[in-house]
Protein backbone atom coordinates (compact mmCIF):
# COMPACT_ATOMS: atom_id res chain seq x y z
CA UNK A 1 0.00 0.00 0.00
CA UNK A 2 1.17 3.49 -0.77
CA UNK A 3 2.00 5.35 2.40
CA UNK A 4 -0.53 7.99 3.17
CA UNK A 5 1.03 11.32 4.02
CA UNK A 6 -0.31 14.82 4.42
CA UNK A 7 2.51 17.25 5.20
CA UNK A 8 4.22 14.55 7.18
CA UNK A 9 7.72 16.05 7.27
CA UNK A 10 7.77 17.33 10.80
CA UNK A 11 5.43 15.00 12.64
CA UNK A 12 6.73 13.96 16.00
CA UNK A 13 7.50 10.25 15.99
CA UNK A 14 5.59 9.66 19.22
CA UNK A 15 2.47 11.14 17.65
CA UNK A 16 1.01 9.52 14.57
CA UNK A 17 -1.18 12.56 13.95
CA UNK A 18 -0.86 16.23 14.81
CA UNK A 19 -3.61 18.68 13.98
CA UNK A 20 -3.14 22.42 14.45
CA UNK A 21 -5.69 25.15 14.01
CA UNK A 22 -7.82 23.15 11.58
CA UNK A 23 -10.83 24.84 9.99
CA UNK A 24 -13.34 23.64 7.42
CA UNK A 25 -15.80 25.85 5.55
CA UNK A 26 -18.47 24.95 3.02
CA UNK A 27 -19.08 28.22 1.17
CA UNK A 28 -20.36 30.56 3.92
CA UNK A 29 -20.96 27.76 6.43
CA UNK A 30 -18.22 27.23 8.99
CA UNK A 31 -18.24 23.60 10.12
CA UNK A 32 -15.52 24.04 12.76
CA UNK A 33 -12.63 26.37 13.40
CA UNK A 34 -9.29 26.33 15.21
CA UNK A 35 -9.27 22.63 16.02
CA UNK A 36 -6.00 21.36 17.56
CA UNK A 37 -5.21 17.93 18.95
CA UNK A 38 -2.58 15.18 18.82
CA UNK A 39 -2.96 11.43 18.58
CA UNK A 40 -0.14 9.33 20.09
CA UNK A 41 0.79 6.07 18.33
CA UNK A 42 -1.28 3.10 19.46
CA UNK A 43 -3.84 5.24 21.29
CA UNK A 44 -7.54 5.51 20.57
CA UNK A 45 -9.27 8.82 20.06
CA UNK A 46 -13.06 8.97 20.24
CA UNK A 47 -14.80 11.81 18.44
CA UNK A 48 -18.24 12.61 19.84
CA UNK A 49 -20.79 15.35 19.38
CA UNK A 50 -24.35 15.97 18.29
CA UNK A 51 -25.51 15.46 14.70
CA UNK A 52 -24.19 18.15 12.38
CA UNK A 53 -21.23 19.03 14.59
CA UNK A 54 -18.73 18.04 11.88
CA UNK A 55 -17.44 14.66 13.04
CA UNK A 56 -17.57 13.05 9.59
CA UNK A 57 -16.31 16.27 8.00
CA UNK A 58 -13.30 16.13 10.35
CA UNK A 59 -12.49 12.60 9.16
CA UNK A 60 -12.82 13.65 5.53
CA UNK A 61 -10.47 16.57 6.14
CA UNK A 62 -7.99 14.23 7.86
CA UNK A 63 -7.88 11.90 4.85
CA UNK A 64 -7.60 14.88 2.49
CA UNK A 65 -10.85 14.34 0.59
CA UNK A 66 -12.19 17.84 1.35
CA UNK A 67 -10.23 21.11 1.49
CA UNK A 68 -9.33 22.48 4.91
CA UNK A 69 -7.21 25.21 6.46
CA UNK A 70 -4.61 24.63 9.15
CA UNK A 71 -2.11 21.81 9.52
CA UNK A 72 -2.65 18.07 9.39
CA UNK A 73 0.53 16.07 9.93
CA UNK A 74 0.47 12.30 9.64
CA UNK A 75 3.72 10.60 10.71
CA UNK A 76 5.78 9.10 7.85
CA UNK A 77 4.77 5.53 7.09
CA UNK A 78 1.13 6.03 8.09
CA UNK A 79 -1.21 3.57 6.39
CA UNK A 80 -4.87 4.43 6.78
CA UNK A 81 -7.84 2.11 6.94
CA UNK A 82 -11.09 4.07 6.67
CA UNK A 83 -14.61 2.82 7.33
CA UNK A 84 -17.12 5.42 6.13
CA UNK A 85 -20.47 5.90 7.81
CA UNK A 86 -22.70 4.92 4.94
CA UNK A 87 -22.44 4.59 1.21
CA UNK A 88 -25.01 5.27 -1.43
CA UNK A 89 -24.93 2.14 -3.57
CA UNK A 90 -27.32 0.86 -6.21
CA UNK A 91 -28.87 -2.44 -5.16
CA UNK A 92 -28.17 -4.07 -8.51
CA UNK A 93 -24.53 -3.00 -8.79
CA UNK A 94 -22.80 -6.14 -10.12
CA UNK A 95 -19.90 -5.96 -7.68
CA UNK A 96 -19.66 -8.76 -5.13
CA UNK A 97 -18.03 -8.62 -1.70
CA UNK A 98 -15.27 -10.80 -3.12
CA UNK A 99 -14.69 -8.32 -5.98
CA UNK A 100 -14.28 -5.46 -3.52
CA UNK A 101 -11.89 -7.26 -1.16
CA UNK A 102 -9.81 -8.66 -4.01
CA UNK A 103 -9.59 -5.18 -5.48
CA UNK A 104 -8.25 -3.86 -2.18
CA UNK A 105 -5.74 -6.72 -1.95
CA UNK A 106 -4.52 -5.94 -5.47
CA UNK A 107 -4.34 -2.18 -4.87
CA UNK A 108 -2.48 -2.62 -1.56
CA UNK A 109 -0.28 -5.38 -3.06
CA UNK A 110 -1.45 -7.83 -0.41
CA UNK A 111 -1.89 -11.57 -0.93
CA UNK A 112 -5.17 -13.50 -1.12
CA UNK A 113 -4.35 -14.67 2.43
CA UNK A 114 -4.80 -11.09 3.62
CA UNK A 115 -8.42 -11.29 2.42
CA UNK A 116 -9.00 -14.52 4.37
CA UNK A 117 -7.38 -13.08 7.51
CA UNK A 118 -9.46 -9.89 7.33
CA UNK A 119 -12.65 -11.92 6.88
CA UNK A 120 -11.81 -14.01 9.96
CA UNK A 121 -11.07 -10.88 11.97
CA UNK A 122 -14.49 -9.36 11.29
CA UNK A 123 -16.24 -12.77 11.33
CA UNK A 124 -17.67 -12.36 7.86
CA UNK A 125 -19.34 -15.46 6.46
CA UNK A 126 -17.43 -16.57 3.33
CA UNK A 127 -20.62 -17.75 1.68
CA UNK A 128 -22.02 -14.21 1.68
CA UNK A 129 -19.00 -12.96 -0.28
CA UNK A 130 -20.67 -13.64 -3.61
CA UNK A 131 -23.65 -11.41 -2.74
CA UNK A 132 -23.66 -8.09 -4.66
CA UNK A 133 -22.58 -5.37 -2.22
CA UNK A 134 -25.70 -3.26 -2.85
CA UNK A 135 -27.89 -6.19 -1.80
CA UNK A 136 -26.08 -6.87 1.51
CA UNK A 137 -27.75 -6.04 4.82
CA UNK A 138 -26.44 -3.00 6.71
CA UNK A 139 -24.55 -5.12 9.20
CA UNK A 140 -23.07 -7.39 6.54
CA UNK A 141 -21.86 -4.45 4.49
CA UNK A 142 -20.40 -2.74 7.55
CA UNK A 143 -18.37 -5.88 8.33
CA UNK A 144 -17.25 -6.01 4.70
CA UNK A 145 -16.04 -2.40 4.86
CA UNK A 146 -14.14 -3.21 8.03
CA UNK A 147 -12.51 -6.20 6.34
CA UNK A 148 -11.68 -3.91 3.40
CA UNK A 149 -10.02 -1.43 5.77
CA UNK A 150 -7.98 -4.17 7.46
CA UNK A 151 -6.42 -5.49 4.22
CA UNK A 152 -3.03 -3.87 3.62
CA UNK A 153 -2.05 -3.82 7.30
CA UNK A 154 -3.13 -0.29 8.21
CA UNK A 155 -1.52 1.24 11.31
CA UNK A 156 -4.33 3.78 11.71
CA UNK A 157 -8.04 2.95 11.58
CA UNK A 158 -10.57 5.74 11.05
CA UNK A 159 -13.96 4.33 11.98
CA UNK A 160 -17.06 6.45 11.38
CA UNK A 161 -19.72 4.83 13.55
CA UNK A 162 -18.55 1.32 12.72
CA UNK A 163 -21.21 -0.32 14.88
CA UNK A 164 -24.11 1.29 13.00
CA UNK A 165 -26.36 -1.44 11.62
CA UNK A 166 -24.61 -4.22 13.54
CA UNK A 167 -26.62 -6.14 16.17
CA UNK A 168 -25.67 -5.79 19.82
CA UNK A 169 -23.62 -9.00 20.25
CA UNK A 170 -21.89 -8.05 16.99
CA UNK A 171 -21.09 -4.59 18.37
CA UNK A 172 -19.45 -6.08 21.44
CA UNK A 173 -17.37 -8.42 19.25
CA UNK A 174 -16.40 -5.46 17.11
CA UNK A 175 -15.19 -3.50 20.11
CA UNK A 176 -13.17 -6.48 21.31
CA UNK A 177 -11.69 -6.97 17.83
CA UNK A 178 -10.62 -3.33 17.64
CA UNK A 179 -9.05 -3.57 21.07
CA UNK A 180 -7.21 -6.76 20.08
CA UNK A 181 -5.81 -5.06 16.97
CA UNK A 182 -4.53 -2.27 19.15
CA UNK A 183 -2.88 -4.62 21.63
CA UNK A 184 -1.39 -7.03 19.11
CA UNK A 185 -0.41 -4.71 16.28
CA UNK A 186 -0.25 -1.32 17.93
CA UNK A 187 -2.89 0.08 15.59
CA UNK A 188 -4.05 3.63 16.35
CA UNK A 189 -7.83 4.07 16.30
CA UNK A 190 -9.85 7.20 15.57
CA UNK A 191 -13.49 6.45 16.24
CA UNK A 192 -16.70 8.40 15.78
CA UNK A 193 -19.29 7.02 18.15
CA UNK A 194 -22.58 7.92 19.77
CA UNK A 195 -22.21 5.21 22.39
CA UNK A 196 -20.71 7.05 25.35
CA UNK A 197 -20.20 3.91 27.44
CA UNK A 198 -18.06 2.46 24.63
CA UNK A 199 -16.14 5.72 24.44
CA UNK A 200 -15.58 5.67 28.20
CA UNK A 201 -14.33 2.10 28.19
CA UNK A 202 -12.15 2.00 25.10
CA UNK A 203 -10.91 5.51 24.29
CA UNK A 204 -7.69 6.96 25.64
CA UNK A 205 -8.73 10.46 24.58
CA UNK A 206 -11.97 12.16 23.61
CA UNK A 207 -12.58 15.02 21.21
CA UNK A 208 -16.01 16.59 21.63
CA UNK A 209 -17.30 18.74 18.80
CA UNK A 210 -20.22 21.10 18.99
CA UNK A 211 -21.24 24.16 17.03
CA UNK A 212 -19.84 26.46 19.71
CA UNK A 213 -17.13 24.63 21.66
CA UNK A 214 -14.62 21.85 21.38
CA UNK A 215 -13.20 19.82 24.24
CA UNK A 216 -10.21 17.49 24.07
CA UNK A 217 -8.80 15.34 26.86
CA UNK A 218 -9.01 12.03 28.72
CA UNK A 219 -12.51 10.50 28.91
CA UNK A 220 -12.55 10.73 32.71
CA UNK A 221 -12.03 14.49 32.63
CA UNK A 222 -14.00 15.40 29.50
CA UNK A 223 -17.06 13.19 29.90
CA UNK A 224 -18.64 14.91 32.89
CA UNK A 225 -22.33 15.80 33.26
CA UNK A 226 -21.79 19.56 32.75
CA UNK A 227 -19.88 19.13 29.54
CA UNK A 228 -22.42 16.62 28.19
CA UNK A 229 -25.24 18.98 29.07
CA UNK A 230 -23.50 21.74 27.10
CA UNK A 231 -22.63 19.40 24.23
CA UNK A 232 -26.01 17.80 23.67
CA UNK A 233 -28.15 20.55 25.19
CA UNK A 234 -29.93 18.03 27.42
CA UNK A 235 -28.98 15.94 30.45
CA UNK A 236 -27.20 12.84 29.16
CA UNK A 237 -26.64 9.71 31.17
CA UNK A 238 -24.56 6.72 30.37
CA UNK A 239 -23.67 3.64 32.28
CA UNK A 240 -20.03 3.28 33.29
CA UNK A 241 -18.90 -0.33 33.47
CA UNK A 242 -16.36 -1.37 36.08
CA UNK A 243 -13.38 -2.45 34.02
CA UNK A 244 -13.44 -3.71 30.43
CA UNK B 1 -5.21 -9.84 -45.43
CA UNK B 2 -8.01 -8.25 -47.41
CA UNK B 3 -9.45 -4.88 -46.60
CA UNK B 4 -12.74 -6.42 -45.61
CA UNK B 5 -11.12 -8.83 -43.14
CA UNK B 6 -9.04 -6.00 -41.69
CA UNK B 7 -12.13 -3.88 -41.31
CA UNK B 8 -13.95 -6.70 -39.52
CA UNK B 9 -11.04 -7.39 -37.16
CA UNK B 10 -10.82 -3.70 -36.31
CA UNK B 11 -14.53 -3.44 -35.62
CA UNK B 12 -14.35 -6.44 -33.26
CA UNK B 13 -11.39 -4.87 -31.41
CA UNK B 14 -13.39 -1.63 -31.15
CA UNK B 15 -16.39 -3.54 -29.80
CA UNK B 16 -14.28 -5.24 -27.12
CA UNK B 17 -12.92 -1.85 -26.04
CA UNK B 18 -16.42 -0.33 -26.02
CA UNK B 19 -17.83 -3.24 -23.99
CA UNK B 20 -15.13 -2.88 -21.33
CA UNK B 21 -15.16 0.93 -21.06
CA UNK B 22 -18.96 0.96 -20.94
CA UNK B 23 -19.12 -1.21 -17.80
CA UNK B 24 -17.58 1.49 -15.66
CA UNK B 25 -19.55 4.29 -17.33
CA UNK B 26 -22.80 2.47 -16.55
CA UNK B 27 -21.79 1.57 -12.98
CA UNK B 28 -20.69 5.16 -12.34
CA UNK B 29 -24.06 6.41 -13.62
CA UNK B 30 -22.32 8.30 -16.39
CA UNK B 31 -24.58 6.99 -19.12
CA UNK B 32 -25.95 10.34 -20.21
CA UNK B 33 -22.55 11.94 -19.80
CA UNK B 34 -20.95 9.15 -21.78
CA UNK B 35 -23.33 9.57 -24.67
CA UNK B 36 -22.85 13.31 -24.65
CA UNK B 37 -19.04 13.19 -24.53
CA UNK B 38 -19.06 11.55 -27.95
CA UNK B 39 -20.65 14.68 -29.43
CA UNK B 40 -17.58 16.69 -28.50
CA UNK B 41 -15.98 15.06 -31.54
CA UNK B 42 -18.21 17.08 -33.88
CA UNK B 43 -16.43 20.45 -33.81
CA UNK B 44 -13.14 18.56 -34.20
CA UNK B 45 -14.38 16.95 -37.41
CA UNK B 46 -15.67 20.32 -38.63
CA UNK B 47 -12.43 22.15 -37.92
CA UNK B 48 -10.39 19.35 -39.54
CA UNK B 49 -12.54 19.60 -42.69
CA UNK B 50 -12.08 23.38 -42.81
CA UNK B 51 -8.32 22.90 -42.42
CA UNK B 52 -8.40 20.09 -45.03
CA UNK B 53 -6.82 17.60 -42.70
CA UNK B 54 -7.89 14.13 -41.44
CA UNK B 55 -11.36 14.37 -39.81
CA UNK B 56 -10.47 11.55 -37.40
CA UNK B 57 -7.40 13.41 -36.16
CA UNK B 58 -9.56 16.48 -35.52
CA UNK B 59 -12.18 14.37 -33.75
CA UNK B 60 -9.62 12.68 -31.51
CA UNK B 61 -7.91 15.97 -30.65
CA UNK B 62 -11.22 17.63 -29.77
CA UNK B 63 -12.38 14.61 -27.75
CA UNK B 64 -9.21 14.65 -25.68
CA UNK B 65 -9.38 18.43 -25.17
CA UNK B 66 -13.12 18.33 -24.37
CA UNK B 67 -12.70 15.47 -21.91
CA UNK B 68 -9.84 17.20 -20.11
CA UNK B 69 -11.97 20.34 -19.94
CA UNK B 70 -14.89 18.39 -18.45
CA UNK B 71 -12.57 16.80 -15.88
CA UNK B 72 -10.98 20.14 -14.97
CA UNK B 73 -14.37 21.86 -14.57
CA UNK B 74 -15.62 18.96 -12.48
CA UNK B 75 -12.59 18.97 -10.16
CA UNK B 76 -12.68 22.75 -9.88
CA UNK B 77 -16.39 23.39 -9.37
CA UNK B 78 -17.38 20.05 -7.74
CA UNK B 79 -20.52 20.15 -9.89
CA UNK B 80 -21.93 16.80 -11.04
CA UNK B 81 -20.26 15.42 -14.19
CA UNK B 82 -23.64 15.20 -15.89
CA UNK B 83 -24.27 18.94 -15.54
CA UNK B 84 -20.85 19.89 -16.88
CA UNK B 85 -21.02 17.43 -19.74
CA UNK B 86 -24.47 18.79 -20.58
CA UNK B 87 -23.03 22.29 -20.98
CA UNK B 88 -19.89 21.26 -22.88
CA UNK B 89 -21.93 18.92 -25.09
CA UNK B 90 -24.44 21.57 -26.17
CA UNK B 91 -21.70 24.07 -26.96
CA UNK B 92 -19.76 21.41 -28.88
CA UNK B 93 -22.83 20.46 -30.89
CA UNK B 94 -23.49 24.13 -31.70
CA UNK B 95 -19.92 24.75 -32.85
CA UNK B 96 -19.93 21.41 -34.68
CA UNK B 97 -23.02 22.21 -36.71
CA UNK B 98 -21.62 25.65 -37.58
CA UNK B 99 -18.41 24.15 -38.98
CA UNK B 100 -19.77 21.09 -40.81
CA UNK B 101 -22.02 20.96 -43.87
CA UNK B 102 -25.25 18.96 -43.88
CA UNK B 103 -23.90 15.88 -45.61
CA UNK B 104 -20.70 15.84 -43.59
CA UNK B 105 -22.74 16.28 -40.43
CA UNK B 106 -24.89 13.24 -41.19
CA UNK B 107 -21.78 11.15 -41.86
CA UNK B 108 -20.14 12.40 -38.64
CA UNK B 109 -23.26 11.63 -36.63
CA UNK B 110 -24.05 8.21 -38.06
CA UNK B 111 -20.77 7.02 -39.57
CA UNK B 112 -20.22 6.09 -43.13
CA UNK B 113 -18.54 3.48 -45.28
CA UNK B 114 -15.09 4.28 -46.56
CA UNK B 115 -11.96 2.45 -47.49
CA UNK B 116 -9.60 1.49 -44.71
CA UNK B 117 -5.92 2.25 -45.15
CA UNK B 118 -3.21 0.11 -43.55
CA UNK B 119 -2.31 3.04 -41.34
CA UNK B 120 -5.87 3.47 -40.12
CA UNK B 121 -6.02 -0.24 -39.37
CA UNK B 122 -2.76 -0.17 -37.41
CA UNK B 123 -3.67 2.96 -35.43
CA UNK B 124 -7.14 1.60 -34.68
CA UNK B 125 -5.71 -1.68 -33.38
CA UNK B 126 -3.18 0.17 -31.20
CA UNK B 127 -5.93 2.42 -29.83
CA UNK B 128 -8.20 -0.52 -29.01
CA UNK B 129 -5.25 -2.32 -27.41
CA UNK B 130 -4.51 0.69 -25.19
CA UNK B 131 -8.15 0.94 -24.06
CA UNK B 132 -8.46 -2.79 -23.32
CA UNK B 133 -5.11 -2.90 -21.46
CA UNK B 134 -6.01 0.14 -19.34
CA UNK B 135 -9.41 -1.19 -18.26
CA UNK B 136 -8.04 -4.63 -17.38
CA UNK B 137 -5.08 -3.12 -15.51
CA UNK B 138 -7.08 -0.43 -13.68
CA UNK B 139 -10.23 -2.44 -12.95
CA UNK B 140 -9.43 -2.88 -9.25
CA UNK B 141 -8.72 0.82 -8.74
CA UNK B 142 -11.82 1.73 -10.74
CA UNK B 143 -14.00 -0.54 -8.62
CA UNK B 144 -12.73 0.83 -5.31
CA UNK B 145 -13.11 4.45 -6.51
CA UNK B 146 -16.60 3.66 -7.75
CA UNK B 147 -17.72 2.26 -4.39
CA UNK B 148 -16.26 5.21 -2.46
CA UNK B 149 -13.73 7.87 -3.52
CA UNK B 150 -12.78 8.22 0.16
CA UNK B 151 -11.84 4.60 0.76
CA UNK B 152 -10.02 4.75 -2.57
CA UNK B 153 -7.96 7.73 -1.39
CA UNK B 154 -7.06 6.02 1.87
CA UNK B 155 -6.08 2.92 -0.14
CA UNK B 156 -3.44 5.02 -1.90
CA UNK B 157 -5.36 5.60 -5.15
CA UNK B 158 -5.05 8.99 -6.85
CA UNK B 159 -8.77 9.28 -7.58
CA UNK B 160 -8.61 12.53 -9.53
CA UNK B 161 -5.91 11.21 -11.88
CA UNK B 162 -7.74 7.90 -12.26
CA UNK B 163 -10.91 9.78 -13.28
CA UNK B 164 -9.01 11.78 -15.88
CA UNK B 165 -7.34 8.70 -17.38
CA UNK B 166 -10.69 6.88 -17.44
CA UNK B 167 -12.43 9.77 -19.23
CA UNK B 168 -9.55 10.01 -21.75
CA UNK B 169 -9.83 6.26 -22.36
CA UNK B 170 -13.53 6.78 -22.91
CA UNK B 171 -12.82 9.56 -25.42
CA UNK B 172 -10.31 7.35 -27.24
CA UNK B 173 -12.92 4.58 -27.47
CA UNK B 174 -15.41 7.02 -29.00
CA UNK B 175 -12.78 8.12 -31.53
CA UNK B 176 -12.13 4.48 -32.47
CA UNK B 177 -15.74 3.90 -33.40
CA UNK B 178 -16.43 7.17 -35.22
CA UNK B 179 -15.76 5.94 -38.73
CA UNK B 180 -18.09 2.94 -38.41
CA UNK B 181 -20.78 4.23 -36.15
CA UNK B 182 -20.49 7.99 -36.04
CA UNK B 183 -20.78 10.25 -33.07
CA UNK B 184 -24.37 9.36 -32.13
CA UNK B 185 -24.12 5.62 -32.39
CA UNK B 186 -20.69 5.05 -30.82
CA UNK B 187 -21.96 6.35 -27.48
CA UNK B 188 -24.71 3.75 -27.76
CA UNK B 189 -22.29 0.88 -28.45
CA UNK B 190 -20.46 1.83 -25.25
CA UNK B 191 -23.60 2.08 -23.12
CA UNK B 192 -26.11 -0.53 -24.38
CA UNK B 193 -23.97 -3.70 -24.01
CA UNK B 194 -22.83 -2.58 -20.53
CA UNK B 195 -26.41 -1.82 -19.50
CA UNK B 196 -27.40 -5.29 -20.72
CA UNK B 197 -24.55 -6.86 -18.76
CA UNK B 198 -25.46 -4.93 -15.60
CA UNK B 199 -28.91 -6.51 -15.67
CA UNK B 200 -27.55 -10.03 -16.07
CA UNK B 201 -24.31 -10.13 -14.07
CA UNK B 202 -23.86 -10.62 -10.33
CA UNK B 203 -20.17 -9.81 -10.13
CA UNK B 204 -17.57 -7.74 -11.92
CA UNK B 205 -16.08 -10.51 -14.09
CA UNK B 206 -19.57 -11.51 -15.20
CA UNK B 207 -20.35 -7.94 -16.16
CA UNK B 208 -17.14 -7.42 -18.15
CA UNK B 209 -17.52 -10.73 -20.02
CA UNK B 210 -21.24 -10.29 -20.85
CA UNK B 211 -20.72 -6.69 -21.95
CA UNK B 212 -17.90 -7.68 -24.34
CA UNK B 213 -19.96 -10.58 -25.74
CA UNK B 214 -22.97 -8.33 -26.38
CA UNK B 215 -20.82 -5.61 -27.99
CA UNK B 216 -19.00 -8.06 -30.28
CA UNK B 217 -22.17 -9.99 -31.16
CA UNK B 218 -23.98 -6.73 -32.01
CA UNK B 219 -21.07 -5.63 -34.21
CA UNK B 220 -20.81 -8.93 -36.08
CA UNK B 221 -24.55 -9.48 -36.52
CA UNK B 222 -25.10 -5.81 -37.40
CA UNK B 223 -22.32 -5.86 -40.00
CA UNK B 224 -23.73 -9.05 -41.50
CA UNK B 225 -27.27 -7.69 -41.62
CA UNK B 226 -26.10 -4.40 -43.14
CA UNK B 227 -24.33 -6.35 -45.89
CA UNK B 228 -27.40 -8.45 -46.54
CA UNK B 229 -29.85 -5.60 -46.63
CA UNK B 230 -27.41 -3.15 -48.28
CA UNK B 231 -27.74 -0.61 -45.47
CA UNK B 232 -25.35 1.44 -43.35
CA UNK B 233 -23.50 -0.64 -40.74
CA UNK B 234 -23.89 1.65 -37.69
CA UNK B 235 -27.68 1.69 -37.35
CA UNK B 236 -27.82 -2.10 -37.80
CA UNK B 237 -25.22 -2.65 -35.07
CA UNK B 238 -27.08 -0.46 -32.59
CA UNK B 239 -30.44 -2.04 -33.47
CA UNK B 240 -29.02 -5.49 -32.69
CA UNK B 241 -27.59 -4.16 -29.39
CA UNK B 242 -30.98 -2.67 -28.54
CA UNK B 243 -32.74 -5.99 -29.24
CA UNK B 244 -30.24 -7.83 -27.00
CA UNK B 245 -30.91 -5.29 -24.24
CA UNK B 246 -34.66 -5.81 -24.55
CA UNK B 247 -34.12 -9.57 -24.37
CA UNK B 248 -32.12 -9.10 -21.14
CA UNK B 249 -35.18 -7.48 -19.58
CA UNK B 250 -36.96 -10.81 -19.93
CA UNK B 251 -34.26 -12.65 -17.95
Coordinates of N, CA, C and O in Angstrom, one line a residue, chain B residues 1-13 113-118 120-121 125 179-180 219-220 223-228 230 233:
Chain B
X1 N -3.9 -10.1 -46.0 CA -5.2 -9.8 -45.4 C -6.0 -8.8 -46.3 O -5.5 -7.8 -46.6
X2 N -7.2 -9.2 -46.6 CA -8.0 -8.3 -47.4 C -8.5 -7.1 -46.6 O -8.5 -7.1 -45.3
X3 N -9.0 -6.1 -47.3 CA -9.5 -4.9 -46.6 C -10.7 -5.2 -45.8 O -10.9 -4.7 -44.7
X4 N -11.5 -6.1 -46.3 CA -12.7 -6.4 -45.6 C -12.4 -7.1 -44.3 O -13.0 -6.8 -43.3
X5 N -11.5 -8.1 -44.4 CA -11.1 -8.8 -43.1 C -10.5 -7.9 -42.1 O -10.8 -7.9 -40.9
X6 N -9.7 -7.0 -42.6 CA -9.0 -6.0 -41.7 C -10.1 -5.1 -41.0 O -10.0 -4.9 -39.8
X7 N -11.1 -4.7 -41.8 CA -12.1 -3.9 -41.3 C -12.9 -4.6 -40.2 O -13.3 -4.0 -39.2
X8 N -13.2 -5.9 -40.5 CA -14.0 -6.7 -39.5 C -13.2 -6.9 -38.2 O -13.7 -6.7 -37.1
X9 N -11.9 -7.2 -38.4 CA -11.0 -7.4 -37.2 C -11.0 -6.1 -36.3 O -11.2 -6.1 -35.1
X10 N -10.9 -5.0 -37.0 CA -10.8 -3.7 -36.3 C -12.1 -3.4 -35.6 O -12.1 -2.9 -34.5
X11 N -13.2 -3.7 -36.3 CA -14.5 -3.4 -35.6 C -14.8 -4.3 -34.4 O -15.4 -3.9 -33.4
X12 N -14.2 -5.6 -34.4 CA -14.3 -6.4 -33.3 C -13.5 -5.9 -32.1 O -13.9 -5.8 -31.0
X13 N -12.3 -5.4 -32.4 CA -11.4 -4.9 -31.4 C -12.1 -3.6 -30.8 O -12.0 -3.4 -29.6
X113 N -19.5 4.4 -44.7 CA -18.5 3.5 -45.3 C -17.4 4.2 -45.9 O -17.6 5.3 -46.4
X114 N -16.2 3.7 -45.9 CA -15.1 4.3 -46.6 C -14.0 3.2 -46.6 O -14.1 2.2 -45.9
X115 N -13.0 3.5 -47.4 CA -12.0 2.5 -47.5 C -11.0 2.6 -46.3 O -10.8 3.7 -45.8
X116 N -10.5 1.5 -45.9 CA -9.6 1.5 -44.7 C -8.2 1.4 -45.2 O -7.8 0.5 -45.9
X117 N -7.3 2.3 -44.8 CA -5.9 2.3 -45.2 C -5.2 1.4 -44.1 O -5.7 1.2 -43.0
X118 N -4.0 0.9 -44.5 CA -3.2 0.1 -43.6 C -2.9 0.9 -42.3 O -2.9 0.4 -41.2
X120 N -4.7 3.4 -41.0 CA -5.9 3.5 -40.1 C -6.1 2.2 -39.3 O -6.5 2.2 -38.2
X121 N -5.9 1.1 -40.0 CA -6.0 -0.2 -39.4 C -5.1 -0.4 -38.2 O -5.4 -0.7 -37.1
X125 N -6.0 -0.5 -34.2 CA -5.7 -1.7 -33.4 C -4.9 -1.3 -32.1 O -5.1 -1.8 -31.0
X179 N -15.6 6.1 -37.3 CA -15.8 5.9 -38.7 C -16.8 4.9 -39.1 O -17.5 5.0 -40.1
X180 N -17.1 3.9 -38.1 CA -18.1 2.9 -38.4 C -19.5 3.4 -38.0 O -20.5 3.2 -38.6
X219 N -21.9 -6.1 -33.1 CA -21.1 -5.6 -34.2 C -21.1 -6.6 -35.4 O -21.3 -6.3 -36.5
X220 N -20.9 -7.9 -35.0 CA -20.8 -8.9 -36.1 C -22.2 -9.1 -36.8 O -22.3 -9.1 -38.0
X223 N -23.1 -6.0 -38.8 CA -22.3 -5.9 -40.0 C -22.9 -6.8 -41.1 O -23.0 -6.5 -42.2
X224 N -23.2 -8.0 -40.6 CA -23.7 -9.1 -41.5 C -25.1 -8.6 -42.1 O -25.3 -8.6 -43.3
X225 N -25.9 -8.1 -41.2 CA -27.3 -7.7 -41.6 C -27.2 -6.5 -42.6 O -27.9 -6.4 -43.6
X226 N -26.3 -5.6 -42.3 CA -26.1 -4.4 -43.1 C -25.7 -4.8 -44.5 O -26.2 -4.3 -45.6
X227 N -24.8 -5.8 -44.6 CA -24.3 -6.3 -45.9 C -25.5 -7.0 -46.6 O -25.7 -6.8 -47.8
X228 N -26.3 -7.7 -45.9 CA -27.4 -8.5 -46.5 C -28.5 -7.5 -47.0 O -29.1 -7.7 -48.1
X230 N -28.0 -4.3 -47.6 CA -27.4 -3.2 -48.3 C -27.7 -1.8 -47.6 O -28.0 -0.8 -48.2
X233 N -23.8 0.3 -41.8 CA -23.5 -0.6 -40.7 C -24.0 -0.2 -39.4 O -24.5 -0.9 -38.6

